[in-house]
CSV table of C-alpha atoms and ligand atoms in Angstrom, one decimal:
chain,number,residue,atom,x,y,z
O,190,MET,CA,93.6,80.6,94.5
O,191,ALA,CA,97.4,80.9,94.7
O,192,ALA,CA,98.7,83.2,97.4
O,193,ILE,CA,99.4,86.7,96.3
O,194,PRO,CA,102.2,88.2,98.4
O,195,PHE,CA,102.2,91.9,99.3
O,196,GLY,CA,105.6,92.1,97.8
O,197,ASP,CA,107.9,89.7,96.0
O,198,MET,CA,111.5,91.0,95.4
O,199,LYS,CA,112.5,87.8,93.7
O,200,ARG,CA,110.4,88.6,90.6
O,201,GLN,CA,112.3,91.7,89.7
O,202,TYR,CA,115.7,90.0,90.2
O,203,ALA,CA,114.5,87.1,88.0
O,204,ALA,CA,113.5,89.6,85.3
O,205,LEU,CA,116.8,91.5,85.4
O,206,ARG,CA,119.2,88.8,86.4
O,207,PRO,CA,121.8,89.0,83.6
O,208,GLU,CA,122.1,92.8,83.9
O,209,LEU,CA,122.3,92.8,87.7
O,210,ASP,CA,124.7,89.9,87.8
O,211,ALA,CA,127.0,91.7,85.3
O,212,ALA,CA,126.9,94.9,87.3
O,213,ALA,CA,127.7,93.1,90.6
O,214,ALA,CA,130.5,91.1,89.0
O,215,ARG,CA,132.0,94.3,87.6
O,216,VAL,CA,132.2,95.9,91.0
O,217,LEU,CA,133.4,92.7,92.8
O,218,ALA,CA,136.3,92.5,90.3
O,219,SER,CA,137.1,96.2,90.5
O,220,GLY,CA,138.7,96.1,93.9
O,221,TRP,CA,137.0,99.5,94.7
O,222,TYR,CA,133.9,99.3,96.9
O,223,ILE,CA,133.1,102.7,98.5
O,224,LEU,CA,132.6,106.1,96.7
O,225,GLY,CA,134.2,105.4,93.4
O,226,PRO,CA,133.3,105.5,89.7
O,227,GLU,CA,130.0,103.6,90.0
O,228,VAL,CA,128.7,106.0,92.6
O,229,ARG,CA,129.7,109.0,90.5
O,230,ALA,CA,128.1,107.5,87.4
O,231,PHE,CA,124.9,106.7,89.2
O,232,GLU,CA,124.8,110.1,90.9
O,233,GLU,CA,125.0,111.8,87.5
O,234,ALA,CA,122.4,109.6,85.9
O,235,PHE,CA,119.9,109.9,88.8
O,236,ALA,CA,120.3,113.7,89.0
O,237,ALA,CA,119.5,113.9,85.3
O,238,TYR,CA,116.6,111.6,85.8
O,239,CYS,CA,115.2,113.8,88.5
O,240,GLY,CA,115.8,117.0,86.5
O,241,ALA,CA,118.3,118.2,89.2
O,242,ALA,CA,121.8,119.4,88.8
O,243,TYR,CA,123.4,117.3,91.6
O,244,CYS,CA,122.9,114.0,93.4
O,245,VAL,CA,124.8,112.9,96.5
O,246,GLY,CA,124.6,109.2,97.2
O,247,VAL,CA,124.2,108.3,100.9
O,248,GLY,CA,123.6,105.3,103.1
O,249,ASN,CA,119.8,105.3,103.2
O,250,GLY,CA,116.8,107.6,103.1
O,251,THR,CA,116.8,108.3,106.8
O,252,GLU,CA,120.3,109.6,106.7
O,253,ALA,CA,119.4,111.6,103.5
O,254,LEU,CA,116.8,113.5,105.6
O,255,TYR,CA,119.3,114.1,108.5
O,256,LEU,CA,122.1,115.2,106.2
O,257,ALA,CA,119.8,117.5,104.2
O,258,MET,CA,118.7,119.3,107.4
O,259,VAL,CA,122.3,119.6,108.7
O,260,ALA,CA,123.5,120.9,105.3
O,261,LEU,CA,120.7,123.6,105.5
O,262,GLY,CA,121.8,124.6,108.9
O,263,VAL,CA,119.0,123.1,110.9
O,264,GLY,CA,120.0,122.6,114.6
O,265,PRO,CA,119.0,123.0,118.2
O,266,GLY,CA,116.3,125.6,118.9
O,267,ASP,CA,114.9,125.3,115.3
O,268,GLU,CA,111.6,123.9,114.3
O,269,VAL,CA,110.9,121.8,111.1
O,270,ILE,CA,107.4,121.4,109.9
O,271,THR,CA,106.3,118.0,108.6
O,272,VAL,CA,103.5,115.4,108.8
O,273,ALA,CA,102.9,112.6,111.2
O,274,ASN,CA,101.5,109.9,108.9
O,275,ALA,CA,104.7,108.5,107.3
O,276,ALA,CA,106.0,106.2,110.0
O,277,VAL,CA,108.7,108.2,112.0
O,278,TYR,CA,111.4,109.0,109.5
O,279,GLU,CA,110.9,112.7,109.7
O,280,PRO,CA,110.5,113.4,113.4
O,281,LEU,CA,113.3,110.9,114.1
O,282,THR,CA,115.8,112.8,112.0
O,283,ILE,CA,114.5,116.2,113.0
O,284,LEU,CA,115.1,115.3,116.6
O,285,GLN,CA,118.6,114.0,115.7
O,286,THR,CA,119.6,117.4,114.5
O,287,GLY,CA,118.5,118.9,117.8
O,288,ALA,CA,115.5,120.6,116.2
O,289,ARG,CA,111.9,120.0,117.1
O,290,PRO,CA,109.3,118.5,114.7
O,291,VAL,CA,106.1,120.5,114.3
O,292,PHE,CA,103.3,118.4,112.7
O,293,VAL,CA,100.7,119.6,110.3
O,294,ASP,CA,97.6,117.5,109.5
O,295,VAL,CA,97.2,115.9,106.0
O,296,ASP,CA,94.6,116.4,103.3
O,297,ALA,CA,92.1,113.5,103.5
O,298,ARG,CA,92.1,113.1,99.8
O,299,THR,CA,95.8,113.1,99.1
O,300,HIS,CA,97.2,111.9,102.4
O,301,THR,CA,99.9,114.7,102.0
O,302,LEU,CA,100.6,117.8,104.0
O,303,ASP,CA,97.5,120.1,103.9
O,304,PRO,CA,98.8,123.5,102.7
O,305,ALA,CA,95.7,125.2,104.2
O,306,LEU,CA,97.1,124.4,107.7
O,307,LEU,CA,100.7,125.1,106.9
O,308,GLU,CA,101.0,128.9,107.5
O,309,ALA,CA,99.5,128.7,111.0
O,310,ALA,CA,102.2,126.3,112.0
O,311,ILE,CA,105.1,128.7,111.0
O,312,THR,CA,106.8,130.5,113.9
O,313,PRO,CA,110.0,132.6,114.1
O,314,ARG,CA,111.8,129.3,115.0
O,315,THR,CA,110.7,127.5,111.8
O,316,ARG,CA,113.8,126.6,109.9
O,317,ALA,CA,112.6,124.3,107.1
O,318,LEU,CA,109.5,122.6,105.7
O,319,MET,CA,109.5,118.8,105.1
O,320,PRO,CA,106.5,117.6,103.0
O,321,VAL,CA,106.3,113.9,102.3
O,322,HIS,CA,105.3,112.7,98.8
O,323,LEU,CA,103.5,109.8,100.3
O,324,TYR,CA,102.5,106.6,98.5
O,325,GLY,CA,103.9,108.0,95.2
O,326,ARG,CA,101.8,111.1,95.1
O,327,MET,CA,103.5,114.5,95.4
O,328,ALA,CA,102.3,116.9,98.0
O,329,ASP,CA,100.7,120.1,96.7
O,330,MET,CA,104.0,121.8,95.9
O,331,ALA,CA,102.5,124.9,94.2
O,332,ALA,CA,100.7,125.9,97.4
O,333,ILE,CA,103.7,124.8,99.7
O,334,ILE,CA,106.2,126.8,97.6
O,335,ALA,CA,104.0,129.9,97.7
O,336,ILE,CA,104.1,129.8,101.5
O,337,ALA,CA,107.7,128.8,101.7
O,338,GLU,CA,108.7,131.8,99.5
O,339,ARG,CA,106.6,134.2,101.6
O,340,HIS,CA,108.5,133.1,104.7
O,341,GLN,CA,111.8,132.4,103.0
O,342,LEU,CA,112.0,128.8,104.2
O,343,PRO,CA,113.7,126.0,102.4
O,344,ILE,CA,111.7,122.9,101.4
O,345,ILE,CA,113.2,119.5,102.0
O,346,GLU,CA,111.1,117.0,99.9
O,347,ASP,CA,110.9,113.5,101.3
O,348,CYS,CA,110.9,111.6,98.0
O,349,ALA,CA,111.5,108.2,99.5
O,350,GLN,CA,108.2,107.0,97.9
O,351,ALA,CA,108.3,109.2,94.8
O,352,HIS,CA,111.0,108.2,92.4
O,353,GLY,CA,109.9,109.7,89.1
O,354,ALA,CA,106.7,111.3,90.5
O,355,ALA,CA,106.1,114.8,89.2
O,356,PHE,CA,104.1,118.0,90.0
O,357,GLY,CA,103.4,120.4,87.2
O,358,GLY,CA,105.9,118.6,85.0
O,359,GLN,CA,108.7,118.8,87.5
O,360,ARG,CA,110.0,115.7,89.1
O,361,ALA,CA,110.1,115.0,92.8
O,362,GLY,CA,113.3,116.3,94.4
O,363,SER,CA,113.9,119.0,91.8
O,364,ILE,CA,111.4,121.6,93.2
O,365,GLY,CA,112.5,122.3,96.8
O,366,ALA,CA,115.9,123.1,98.1
O,367,CYS,CA,116.6,119.4,97.9
O,368,GLY,CA,114.9,116.0,97.7
O,369,CYS,CA,115.7,113.0,99.8
O,370,PHE,CA,115.4,109.5,98.4
O,371,SER,CA,115.5,106.0,99.8
O,372,PHE,CA,116.5,103.0,97.7
O,373,TYR,CA,115.2,100.5,100.2
O,374,PRO,CA,114.7,97.3,98.1
O,375,SER,CA,110.9,97.6,97.8
O,376,LYS,CA,110.9,101.2,96.7
O,377,ASN,CA,110.0,102.1,93.0
O,378,LEU,CA,113.8,102.2,92.5
O,379,GLY,CA,115.3,99.8,95.0
O,380,ALA,CA,118.8,98.7,95.7
O,381,LEU,CA,119.6,95.1,96.8
O,382,GLY,CA,120.4,96.4,100.2
O,383,ASP,CA,120.3,99.9,101.7
O,384,GLY,CA,120.9,103.1,99.8
O,385,GLY,CA,119.8,106.7,99.6
O,386,ALA,CA,120.5,110.0,97.9
O,387,VAL,CA,119.9,113.8,98.1
O,388,VAL,CA,119.3,115.7,94.9
O,389,THR,CA,119.6,119.4,94.6
O,390,ASN,CA,120.1,122.3,92.1
O,391,ASP,CA,122.3,124.1,94.6
O,392,PRO,CA,126.1,123.5,94.1
O,393,GLU,CA,127.0,124.7,97.6
O,394,LEU,CA,124.4,122.5,99.2
O,395,ALA,CA,125.7,119.5,97.2
O,396,GLU,CA,129.3,120.3,98.3
O,397,ARG,CA,128.2,120.5,102.0
O,398,LEU,CA,126.4,117.2,101.6
O,399,ARG,CA,129.5,115.5,100.2
O,400,THR,CA,131.4,116.7,103.2
O,401,LEU,CA,128.8,115.7,105.7
O,402,ARG,CA,128.2,112.2,104.3
O,403,GLU,CA,131.9,111.4,105.0
O,404,TYR,CA,132.4,112.4,108.6
O,405,GLY,CA,132.6,116.1,107.8
O,406,TRP,CA,136.0,115.7,106.1
O,407,SER,CA,137.2,118.3,103.5
O,408,PRO,CA,139.6,117.3,102.2
O,409,ARG,CA,140.1,113.7,103.4
O,410,TYR,CA,141.2,113.5,107.1
O,411,TYR,CA,140.6,117.2,107.7
O,412,LEU,CA,137.4,117.8,109.7
O,413,VAL,CA,135.5,121.0,108.8
O,414,ALA,CA,132.0,120.2,110.1
O,415,PRO,CA,131.1,119.0,113.6
O,416,ASN,CA,128.0,117.1,112.7
O,417,GLY,CA,128.9,114.9,109.8
O,418,ILE,CA,128.3,111.1,109.8
O,419,ASN,CA,129.5,108.1,107.8
O,420,SER,CA,126.7,107.6,105.3
O,421,ARG,CA,128.1,106.5,101.9
O,422,LEU,CA,126.3,104.8,99.0
O,423,ASP,CA,128.5,101.8,98.1
O,424,GLU,CA,129.8,100.9,94.7
O,425,LEU,CA,127.8,97.7,94.5
O,426,GLN,CA,124.5,99.3,95.3
O,427,ALA,CA,125.3,102.2,92.9
O,428,ALA,CA,126.0,99.8,90.1
O,429,LEU,CA,122.8,97.8,90.7
O,430,LEU,CA,120.7,101.0,90.9
O,431,HIS,CA,122.3,102.3,87.7
O,432,ALA,CA,121.4,99.1,85.9
O,433,LYS,CA,117.8,99.4,87.2
O,434,LEU,CA,117.3,103.1,86.5
O,435,PRO,CA,116.4,102.7,82.7
O,436,HIS,CA,113.5,100.4,83.8
O,437,LEU,CA,112.0,102.9,86.3
O,438,ASP,CA,109.7,104.7,83.9
O,439,GLY,CA,108.3,101.5,82.6
O,440,TRP,CA,107.8,100.1,86.1
O,441,ASN,CA,106.0,103.3,87.1
O,442,ALA,CA,103.8,103.1,84.1
O,443,ARG,CA,102.9,99.5,85.0
O,444,ARG,CA,102.1,100.5,88.6
O,445,ARG,CA,99.7,103.2,87.2
O,446,ALA,CA,98.1,100.7,85.0
O,447,ILE,CA,97.5,98.4,87.9
O,448,ALA,CA,96.1,101.3,90.0
O,449,ARG,CA,93.7,102.1,87.2
O,450,ARG,CA,92.6,98.5,87.0
O,451,TYR,CA,92.1,98.3,90.7
O,452,ASN,CA,90.0,101.5,90.6
O,453,GLU,CA,87.8,100.1,87.9
O,454,LEU,CA,87.4,96.7,89.6
O,455,LEU,CA,86.7,98.2,93.1
O,456,ALA,CA,84.4,101.0,92.0
O,457,GLY,CA,81.1,101.1,93.9
O,458,LEU,CA,82.4,99.4,97.1
O,459,PRO,CA,82.2,101.1,100.5
O,460,LEU,CA,85.9,101.9,100.2
O,461,ALA,CA,87.8,105.2,99.6
O,462,LEU,CA,90.0,104.6,96.5
O,463,PRO,CA,93.1,106.6,95.6
O,464,GLU,CA,92.2,109.3,93.2
O,465,LEU,CA,93.9,109.0,89.8
O,466,PRO,CA,95.2,112.6,89.2
O,467,ILE,CA,94.0,114.2,85.9
O,468,ASP,CA,97.5,113.9,84.5
O,469,ASP,CA,98.2,110.5,86.0
O,470,ALA,CA,101.8,110.6,84.9
O,471,GLU,CA,102.3,112.5,88.1
O,472,HIS,CA,101.5,109.6,90.5
O,473,ILE,CA,103.8,106.7,90.6
O,474,PHE,CA,101.8,104.5,93.0
O,475,HIS,CA,104.6,103.3,95.3
O,476,LEU,CA,101.6,102.0,97.3
O,477,TYR,CA,97.9,101.5,96.4
O,478,VAL,CA,96.1,102.6,99.5
O,479,VAL,CA,92.4,102.2,100.1
O,480,ALA,CA,90.6,103.4,103.2
O,481,THR,CA,87.6,101.9,105.2
O,482,PRO,CA,86.5,102.0,108.8
O,483,ARG,CA,86.2,98.2,108.4
O,484,ARG,CA,90.0,97.9,107.8
O,485,GLU,CA,90.8,95.2,110.3
O,486,GLN,CA,88.0,93.0,109.0
O,487,LEU,CA,89.1,93.6,105.4
O,488,GLN,CA,92.8,92.9,106.1
O,489,ALA,CA,91.9,89.6,108.0
O,490,SER,CA,89.6,88.4,105.2
O,491,LEU,CA,92.3,89.1,102.6
O,492,GLN,CA,94.8,87.2,104.7
O,493,GLU,CA,92.4,84.2,104.8
O,494,ARG,CA,92.2,84.4,101.1
O,495,GLY,CA,96.0,84.4,100.7
O,496,VAL,CA,96.3,88.1,99.7
O,497,GLY,CA,98.9,90.2,101.5
O,498,ALA,CA,97.8,93.6,102.6
O,499,VAL,CA,99.7,95.9,104.9
O,500,VAL,CA,98.9,99.0,107.0
O,501,HIS,CA,101.0,102.1,106.1
O,502,TYR,CA,101.1,103.3,108.9
O,503,PRO,CA,99.2,102.1,112.1
O,504,LEU,CA,100.5,104.7,114.6
O,505,PRO,CA,101.0,108.3,113.7
O,506,ALA,CA,104.3,109.8,114.9
O,507,HIS,CA,102.7,112.1,117.6
O,508,LEU,CA,100.9,109.1,119.1
O,509,GLN,CA,104.0,107.0,119.5
O,510,PRO,CA,104.5,106.8,123.3
O,511,ILE,CA,108.1,107.7,123.0
O,512,TYR,CA,107.2,111.0,121.3
O,513,GLN,CA,104.6,112.1,123.9
O,514,GLY,CA,104.4,115.8,124.2
O,515,LEU,CA,105.2,116.7,120.5
O,516,ALA,CA,101.6,117.1,119.6
O,517,ALA,CA,98.4,116.4,121.6
O,518,PRO,CA,96.3,113.3,120.7
O,519,GLY,CA,93.3,114.6,118.7
O,520,SER,CA,95.3,117.5,117.3
O,521,LEU,CA,95.7,115.9,113.9
O,522,PRO,CA,92.2,114.5,113.2
O,523,VAL,CA,92.7,113.4,109.6
O,524,THR,CA,96.0,111.7,110.3
O,525,GLU,CA,94.5,109.9,113.2
O,526,ARG,CA,91.4,108.8,111.4
O,527,LEU,CA,93.4,107.5,108.3
O,528,ALA,CA,95.7,105.5,110.6
O,529,HIS,CA,92.6,103.4,111.5
O,530,GLU,CA,91.4,103.1,107.9
O,531,VAL,CA,94.2,102.8,105.5
O,532,LEU,CA,95.2,99.5,103.9
O,533,SER,CA,97.7,98.9,101.1
O,534,LEU,CA,96.9,96.3,98.5
O,535,PRO,CA,99.7,94.5,96.5
O,536,ILE,CA,101.1,96.7,93.7
O,537,TYR,CA,104.4,96.0,92.0
O,538,PRO,CA,105.3,96.0,88.3
O,539,GLU,CA,105.6,92.2,88.2
O,540,LEU,CA,102.1,91.6,89.4
O,541,THR,CA,100.0,90.0,86.6
O,542,ASP,CA,96.6,91.2,85.5
O,543,ASP,CA,95.1,87.9,86.7
O,544,GLU,CA,96.6,88.6,90.2
O,545,VAL,CA,95.2,92.1,90.2
O,546,ASP,CA,91.8,90.7,89.3
O,547,ALA,CA,92.1,88.1,92.0
O,548,VAL,CA,93.0,90.7,94.6
O,549,ALA,CA,90.0,92.8,93.6
O,550,ALA,CA,87.7,89.8,93.7
O,551,ALA,CA,88.9,89.0,97.2
O,552,VAL,CA,88.3,92.5,98.3
O,553,ARG,CA,84.7,92.4,96.9
O,554,GLU,CA,84.0,89.1,98.7
O,555,ALA,CA,85.5,90.4,101.9
O,556,LEU,CA,83.2,93.5,101.9
O,557,ALA,CA,80.1,91.6,100.6
Q,192,LIG,C1,108.5,108.4,103.4
Q,192,LIG,C2,109.8,107.8,103.8
Q,192,LIG,N1,110.8,108.6,104.3
Q,192,LIG,C3,112.0,108.0,104.7
Q,192,LIG,C4,112.2,106.7,104.6
Q,192,LIG,C5,113.5,106.2,105.1
Q,192,LIG,O1,114.3,105.5,104.1
Q,192,LIG,P1,115.3,104.3,104.6
Q,192,LIG,O2,114.5,103.1,104.9
Q,192,LIG,O3,116.1,104.1,103.3
Q,192,LIG,O4,116.1,104.8,105.7
Q,192,LIG,C6,111.2,105.9,104.0
Q,192,LIG,C7,111.4,104.4,103.8
Q,192,LIG,O5,111.8,103.6,104.5
Q,192,LIG,C8,110.0,106.4,103.6
Q,192,LIG,O6,109.0,105.7,103.1
C-alpha cells in the first residue's frame, strides 16, 4: 500500500497553481507588500464569509488571540476562562496580557468547553470567556452565550480550527464579541506562510484592533496604546488567501464527506468516533479525531502500515511543567483522559476515497 501522509500541502497547491501563481505575481509586481489593497480586499471578503461586519488581518492566530484580549481591556489582575485541551495557544496569550488563565473541563462527546462547568469558574475577576471550536466543531454557543450574558462577559471565539463552521446557522467568529482565526497552512483556509485575523461586528473593537496590530499607532507614528505589537497580515498572504476563499465551502463539504465515510467504515470497532451533528453543515472537520485507550498501539500500527496519524494534543496545558500551579493535576479529568486517547486520522479535501478506504482498513487491521 502507498504511504498516506497525515497532511500533504503540495496537493492543494497543485490543484490551484494557476490562481495562486497569478495572485503571487500580482503582489510581487505591485511594489506594496504590507497592509495594502490586497489585505483590505481579503478582510472585506472574509468578514462577509463569516457573517461579520469587520475583519482585521494580523500576523497569525496566536497574535489574534492576544490582540483580541488587549482590545477588550483584558490585563493584569483579570481572569480569562478557557480550556486546556488545545495545545497552549490560549493560556500562552492570556498570560501575555498579564491575566490568569482559568481552565474549565471539556465535554467528552464534543471535546469543547463544557458549559455545565462554566458558571462555577466565574469570579469577580473574570474578564472574558475563550471557548475553542476544536477540530472544526463549534462549542455549545447557545449555552455559553446564556451564561456570558448573565455575567456580562465578552466571548472571544477561538476559531483557528473552524473556518466556515456554524452553530444555529451562525458562522464561527460572528457570535461572540469577536472570533480569532489562524491561517496556518494546514488550516481549512490556509496561507502559504503565517497569517491570522480577528472578525467582529463591533466597529470600535475593530478600530482598536487596527491600532493594536500596528504598534499602537493612531495615526501613523503617534502612539495611543501601550500594549500594541507588530502583527500585520502581509499583501502576499492576503492575496493567496483571497484566491483560496471561494474554494473553502467545497473543501469543507469534502471534509464532511470523508468524515461520514470514515464513520461508516469504522463503525463497530472499539473506538470512539466523532459524532456527525444532526445538521452536519455545522462541523467542518479540520481534524478527524478518534479515541481509544489503545491509542499508542493504534498509532504505531498505522505508522507501520504507512498511514500518518497525529495526537492533538498529548499534554494538556495545565500539565505542562512550565504552567505548574495554574490547575491541579486531576482537576480536569475529561481533558486528561482524552489526552491519552485521541488520535487524528488523515483528513484533507484532496484525500481520495481509495485512500480513505485504505486508512480505515489499516485501522481495522490494527485493532483486530
Ligand atoms: C485552536 C488554535 N488556536 C490558536 C492557534 C494559533 O494559530 P497560529 O499557529 O496561527 O499562531 C491554533 C493553530 O495553530 C489553533 O489550532
